[in-house]
XYZ file of C-alpha atoms in Angstrom:
367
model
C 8.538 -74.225 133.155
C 10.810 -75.121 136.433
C 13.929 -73.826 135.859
C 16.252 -77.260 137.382
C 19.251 -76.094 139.241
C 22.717 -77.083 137.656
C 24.756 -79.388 140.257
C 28.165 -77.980 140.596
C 31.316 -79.457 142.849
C 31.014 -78.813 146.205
C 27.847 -77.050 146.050
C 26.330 -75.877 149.381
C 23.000 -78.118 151.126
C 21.822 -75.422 153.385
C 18.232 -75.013 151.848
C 16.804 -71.495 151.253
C 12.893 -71.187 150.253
C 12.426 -67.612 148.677
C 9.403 -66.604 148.504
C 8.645 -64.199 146.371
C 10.543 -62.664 142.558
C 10.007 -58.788 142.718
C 12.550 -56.679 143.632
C 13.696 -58.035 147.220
C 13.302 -61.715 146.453
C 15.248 -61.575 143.166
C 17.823 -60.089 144.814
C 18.508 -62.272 147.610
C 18.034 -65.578 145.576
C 21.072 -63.932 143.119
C 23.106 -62.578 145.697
C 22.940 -66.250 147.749
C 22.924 -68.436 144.957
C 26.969 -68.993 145.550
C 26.241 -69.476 149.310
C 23.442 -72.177 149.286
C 20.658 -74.454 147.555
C 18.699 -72.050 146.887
C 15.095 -72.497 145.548
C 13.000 -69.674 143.888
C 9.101 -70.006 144.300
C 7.024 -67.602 142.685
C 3.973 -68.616 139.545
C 5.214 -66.088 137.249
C 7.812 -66.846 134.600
C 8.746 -63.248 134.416
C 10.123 -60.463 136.849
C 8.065 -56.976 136.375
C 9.399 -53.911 136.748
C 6.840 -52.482 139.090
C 7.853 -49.011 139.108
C 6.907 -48.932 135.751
C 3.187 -50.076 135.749
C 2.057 -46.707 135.174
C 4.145 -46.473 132.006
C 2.317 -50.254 130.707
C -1.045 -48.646 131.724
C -0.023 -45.770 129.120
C 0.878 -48.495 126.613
C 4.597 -48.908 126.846
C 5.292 -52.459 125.274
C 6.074 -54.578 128.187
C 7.378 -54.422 131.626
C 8.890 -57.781 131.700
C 11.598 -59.695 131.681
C 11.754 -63.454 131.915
C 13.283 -65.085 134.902
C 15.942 -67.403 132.915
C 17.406 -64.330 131.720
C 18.331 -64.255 135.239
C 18.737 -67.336 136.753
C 20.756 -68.981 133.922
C 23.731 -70.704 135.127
C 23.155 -69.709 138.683
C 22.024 -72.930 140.428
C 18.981 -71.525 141.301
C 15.828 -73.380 141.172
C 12.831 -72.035 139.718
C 9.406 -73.343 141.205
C 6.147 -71.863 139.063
C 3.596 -72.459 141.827
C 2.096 -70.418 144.662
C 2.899 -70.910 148.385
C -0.398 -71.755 149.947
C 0.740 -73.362 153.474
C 3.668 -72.447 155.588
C 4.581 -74.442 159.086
C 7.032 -72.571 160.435
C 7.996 -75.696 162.945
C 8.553 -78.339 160.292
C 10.116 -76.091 158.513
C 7.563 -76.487 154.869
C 6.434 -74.503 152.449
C 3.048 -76.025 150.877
C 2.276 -74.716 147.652
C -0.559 -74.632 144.726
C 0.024 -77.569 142.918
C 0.555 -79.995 146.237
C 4.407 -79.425 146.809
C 6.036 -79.647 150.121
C 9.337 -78.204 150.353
C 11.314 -78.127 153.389
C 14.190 -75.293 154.269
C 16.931 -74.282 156.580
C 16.132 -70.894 155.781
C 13.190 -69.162 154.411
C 13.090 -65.711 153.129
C 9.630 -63.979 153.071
C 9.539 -61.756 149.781
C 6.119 -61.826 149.009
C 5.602 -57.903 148.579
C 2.661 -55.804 148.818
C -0.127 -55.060 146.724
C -2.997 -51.941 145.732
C -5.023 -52.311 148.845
C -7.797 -52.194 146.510
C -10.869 -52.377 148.965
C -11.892 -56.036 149.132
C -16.052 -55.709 148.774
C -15.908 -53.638 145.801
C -17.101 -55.724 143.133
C -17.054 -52.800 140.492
C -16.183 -53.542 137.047
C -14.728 -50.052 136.304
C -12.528 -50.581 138.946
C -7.952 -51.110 137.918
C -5.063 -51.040 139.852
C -1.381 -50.690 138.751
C -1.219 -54.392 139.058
C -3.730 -54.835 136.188
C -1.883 -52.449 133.823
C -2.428 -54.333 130.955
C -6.056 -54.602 130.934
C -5.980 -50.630 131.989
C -4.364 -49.653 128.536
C -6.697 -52.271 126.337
C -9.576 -50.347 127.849
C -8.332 -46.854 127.395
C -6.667 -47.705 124.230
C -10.139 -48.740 122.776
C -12.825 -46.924 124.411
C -12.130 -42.953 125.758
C -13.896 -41.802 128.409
C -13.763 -40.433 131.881
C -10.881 -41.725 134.182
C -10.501 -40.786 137.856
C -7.460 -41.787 139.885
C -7.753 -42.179 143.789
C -4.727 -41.506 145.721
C -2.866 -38.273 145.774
C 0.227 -40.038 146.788
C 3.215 -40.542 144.191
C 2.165 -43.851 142.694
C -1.333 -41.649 141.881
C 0.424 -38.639 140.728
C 2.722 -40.965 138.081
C -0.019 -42.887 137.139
C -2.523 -39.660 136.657
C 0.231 -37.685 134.490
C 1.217 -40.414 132.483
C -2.884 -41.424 131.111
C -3.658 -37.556 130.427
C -0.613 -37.523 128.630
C -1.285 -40.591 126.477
C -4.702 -40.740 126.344
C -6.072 -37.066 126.391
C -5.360 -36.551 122.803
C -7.967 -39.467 122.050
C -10.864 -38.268 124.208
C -10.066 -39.065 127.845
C -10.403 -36.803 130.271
C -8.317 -37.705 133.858
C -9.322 -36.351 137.305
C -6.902 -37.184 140.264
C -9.120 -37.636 143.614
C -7.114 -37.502 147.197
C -8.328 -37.212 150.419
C -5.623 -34.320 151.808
C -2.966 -32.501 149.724
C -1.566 -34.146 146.130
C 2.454 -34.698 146.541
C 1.895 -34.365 150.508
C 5.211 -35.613 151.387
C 6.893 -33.649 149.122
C 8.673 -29.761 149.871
C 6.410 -26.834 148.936
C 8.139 -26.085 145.824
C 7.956 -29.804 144.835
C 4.172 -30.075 144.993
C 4.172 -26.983 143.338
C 5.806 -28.323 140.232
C 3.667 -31.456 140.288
C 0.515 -29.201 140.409
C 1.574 -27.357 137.533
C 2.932 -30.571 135.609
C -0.869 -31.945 136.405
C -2.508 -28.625 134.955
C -0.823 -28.544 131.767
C -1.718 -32.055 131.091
C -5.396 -30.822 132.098
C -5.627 -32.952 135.065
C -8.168 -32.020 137.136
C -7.355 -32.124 140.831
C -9.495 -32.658 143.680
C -8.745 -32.500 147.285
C -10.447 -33.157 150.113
C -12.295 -35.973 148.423
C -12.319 -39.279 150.946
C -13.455 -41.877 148.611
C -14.176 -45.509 150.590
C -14.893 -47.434 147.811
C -14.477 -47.217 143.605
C -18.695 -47.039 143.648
C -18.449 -43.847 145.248
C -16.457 -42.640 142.372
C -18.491 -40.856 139.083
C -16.303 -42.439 136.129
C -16.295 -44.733 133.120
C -12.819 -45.767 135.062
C -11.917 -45.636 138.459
C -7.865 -46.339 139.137
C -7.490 -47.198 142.663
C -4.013 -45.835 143.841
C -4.721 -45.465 147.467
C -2.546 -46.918 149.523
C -0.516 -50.168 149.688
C -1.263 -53.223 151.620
C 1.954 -56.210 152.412
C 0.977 -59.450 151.197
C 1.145 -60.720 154.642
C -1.026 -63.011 154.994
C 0.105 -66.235 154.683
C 2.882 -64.973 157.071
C 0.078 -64.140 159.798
C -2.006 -67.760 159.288
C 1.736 -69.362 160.305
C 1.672 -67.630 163.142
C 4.263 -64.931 162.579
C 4.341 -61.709 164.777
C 3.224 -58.465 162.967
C 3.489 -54.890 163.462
C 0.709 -52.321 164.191
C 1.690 -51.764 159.950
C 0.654 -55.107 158.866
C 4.260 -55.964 157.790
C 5.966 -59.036 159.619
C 7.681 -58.181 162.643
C 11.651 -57.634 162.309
C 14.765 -57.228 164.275
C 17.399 -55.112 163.181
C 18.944 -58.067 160.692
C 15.393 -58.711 158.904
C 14.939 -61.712 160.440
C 11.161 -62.333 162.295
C 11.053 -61.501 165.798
C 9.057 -64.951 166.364
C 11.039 -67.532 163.870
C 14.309 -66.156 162.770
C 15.084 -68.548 160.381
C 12.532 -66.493 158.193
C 14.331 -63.267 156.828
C 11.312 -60.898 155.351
C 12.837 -58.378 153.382
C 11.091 -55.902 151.206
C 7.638 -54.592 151.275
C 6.250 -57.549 153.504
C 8.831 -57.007 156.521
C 8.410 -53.936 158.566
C 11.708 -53.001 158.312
C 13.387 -49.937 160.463
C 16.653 -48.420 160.670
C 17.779 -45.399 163.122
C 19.466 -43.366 159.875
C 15.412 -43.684 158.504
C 13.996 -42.474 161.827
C 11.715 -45.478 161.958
C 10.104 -48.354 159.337
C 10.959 -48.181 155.929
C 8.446 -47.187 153.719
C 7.343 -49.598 150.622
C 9.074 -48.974 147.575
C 11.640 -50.370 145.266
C 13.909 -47.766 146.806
C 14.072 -50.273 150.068
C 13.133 -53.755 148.502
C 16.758 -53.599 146.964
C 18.757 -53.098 149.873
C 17.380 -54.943 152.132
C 17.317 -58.042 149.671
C 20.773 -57.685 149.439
C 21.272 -57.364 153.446
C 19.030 -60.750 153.711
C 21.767 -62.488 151.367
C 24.586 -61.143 153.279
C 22.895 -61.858 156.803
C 22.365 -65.377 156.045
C 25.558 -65.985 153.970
C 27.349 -64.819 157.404
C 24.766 -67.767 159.111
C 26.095 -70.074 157.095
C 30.096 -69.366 158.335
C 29.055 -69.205 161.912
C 28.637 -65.186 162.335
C 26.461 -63.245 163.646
C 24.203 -61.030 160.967
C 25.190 -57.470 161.313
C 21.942 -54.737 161.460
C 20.505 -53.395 158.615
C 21.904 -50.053 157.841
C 19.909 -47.272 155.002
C 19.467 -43.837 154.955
C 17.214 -42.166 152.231
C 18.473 -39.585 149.442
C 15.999 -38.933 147.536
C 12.228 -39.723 145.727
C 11.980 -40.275 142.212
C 8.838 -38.875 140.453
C 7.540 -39.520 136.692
C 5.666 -36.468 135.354
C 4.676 -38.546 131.920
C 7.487 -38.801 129.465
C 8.938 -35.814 129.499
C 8.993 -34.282 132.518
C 9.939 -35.869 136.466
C 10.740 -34.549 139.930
C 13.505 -35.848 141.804
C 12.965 -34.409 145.955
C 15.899 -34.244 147.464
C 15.201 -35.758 151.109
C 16.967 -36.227 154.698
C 17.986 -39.951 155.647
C 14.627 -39.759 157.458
C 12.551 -39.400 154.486
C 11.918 -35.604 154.872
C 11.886 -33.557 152.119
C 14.822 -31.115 151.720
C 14.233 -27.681 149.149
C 16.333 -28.811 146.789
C 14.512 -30.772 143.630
C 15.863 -31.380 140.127
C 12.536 -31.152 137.646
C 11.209 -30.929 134.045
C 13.788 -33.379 131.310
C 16.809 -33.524 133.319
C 14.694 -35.068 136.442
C 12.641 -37.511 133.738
C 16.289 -38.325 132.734
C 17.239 -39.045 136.101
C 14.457 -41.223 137.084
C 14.750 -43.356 134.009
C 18.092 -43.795 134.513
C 17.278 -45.181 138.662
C 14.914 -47.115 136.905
C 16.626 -49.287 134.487
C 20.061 -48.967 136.557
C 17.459 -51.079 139.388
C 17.416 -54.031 136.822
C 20.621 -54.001 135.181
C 21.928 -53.762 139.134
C 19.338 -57.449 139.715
C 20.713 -58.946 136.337
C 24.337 -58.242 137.469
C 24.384 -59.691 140.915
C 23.266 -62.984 139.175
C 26.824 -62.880 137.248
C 29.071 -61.188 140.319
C 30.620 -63.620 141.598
């Protein structure tokens, strides 16, 4: 259902597409609904709360929550349909179900996605994205799981199906092709190697898997790496970096059409506190949502948009239910030796979590 925008006095005429409702597009269309005519476009009814996908795969009820929730009373347009088409000189958005919508302003939200590798045709194969049909699988028929991708969203998703589905059957290997936790300090991958072990994960390194067929399983979770959902950005003709991501400048606008602001996972962001581009996570989606609103609110009153400014604290780890990691980092992503871990760090990273959409819900109502 389109959610219609309520006309209020004087409202504003500039028009701002958003592309886009995860974390980063959410959060701009809130944060500039005061500023402008802003319209939402994204075919989901619902916002999901990516960073816990790996908690749906292990059967937690939903992940969910509907967009109205958000956009009520806001004066923000909600458009169910799929950009298909931009043209970056008229100034359209073309999307699935033959709408052409013009802007002043776009923002480019559209995210990433599992780079789940695109000739694989293998049934047995999930991703985080298809958490739901992950858990009806596991939930009904145990068997032999193997996760691919030593990297954090591997690690969480590995601890959290031995610990829900080992006591009916399932046995859970985690497959990476260097180290497991490589990013984190040496006393951080050693807690997630012992967290792993108890829940009788069995860990191989060294394994460089190309494809889910290589993989000997009755289910094969793909948590490799992450690929932006920049594609409909390149067709248009919008610069990229060597990463895929749209090219930036220091505001988050494109480097080739600055009246599109690409915030999030899709915009190679960078910052000199961060010692280069951002990685993807929710961790950056947030902020530099909210710097897109500001940056273009300041457009709209004849300033210049000031540079994006971030530095990184720390990396949030889920260890199943009851136990976490929190690594303690340097603005530059490094890991530092200090780590909170077991309850107190599951604690912590529940809290980030649901503090993450309770900070989204309350920008709708902040001004």
């Amino acid at each position: 259902m389109t959610t219609t925008p309520q006309q209020r006095p004087g409202h504003p005429t500039h028009r701002v597409l958003v592309l886009g409702a995860g974390y980063a597009g959410l959060m701009t269309a809130l944060r500039l609904g005061p500023h402008a005519q802003v319209t939402l476009i994204d075919p989901a009814d619902h916002f999901t709360e990516r960073v816990r996908l790996h908690e749906r795969a292990a059967g937690r009820p939903d992940v969910t929550h509907p967009l109205a929730h958000f956009l009520h009373r806001t004066g923000i347009e909600h458009v169910p349909a799929r950009a298909t088409a931009l043209d970056p000189e008229a100034r359209l958005v073309t999307t699935d179900d033959g709408r052409r919508l013009p802007y002043d302003r776009l923002v480019y939200a559209l995210g990433s996605r599992t780079a789940l590798p695109a000739t694989t045709g293998d049934p047995r194969a999930y991703t985080a994205e298809s958490a739901d049909a992950l858990h009806k699988h596991l939930r009904d028929r145990p068997g032999t799981v193997a996760v691919v991708g030593g990297g954090l969203t591997g690690i969480e998703m590995a601890t959290e199906l031995a610990e829900t589905y080992r006591p009916l059957g399932t046995s859970v290997r985690l497959l990476s092709g260097g180290p497991v936790g490589a990013g984190l300090s040496p006393r951080g991958a050693a807690h997630v190697h012992r967290v792993l072990q108890a829940r009788g994960v069995r860990v191989e390194e060294g394994r460089r898997i190309a494809t889910p067929d290589e993989v000997d399983a009755d289910v094969v979770v793909w948590a490799a790496s992450l690929l932006p959902n920049a594609e409909l950005a390149a067709s248009a003709g919008l610069t990229l970096a060597p990463s895929g991501r749209v090219a930036v400048d220091s505001s988050l606008r494109s480097v080739s059409h600055p009246e599109i602001y690409v915030p999030g996972d899709a915009g190679a962001a960078a910052t000199a506190e961060a010692g280069g581009e951002l990685r993807m996570a929710c961790a950056t989606a947030l902020p530099t949502g909210i710097h897109t609103a500001r940056s273009i609110a300041r457009e709209l009153r004849g300033e210049e948009p000031e540079p994006l400014g971030f530095a990184y604290h720390f990396q949030c780890v889920s260890l199943g239910r009851r136990d976490g990691l929190i690594q303690f980092v340097r603005p530059d992503d490094s890991p530092r030796d200090r780590l909170l871990t077991g309850r107190p760090a599951a604690a912590f990273k529940e809290l980030v979590v649901r503090g993450a959409t309770w900070f989204i819900r309350r920008s709708a109502h902040r001004h």
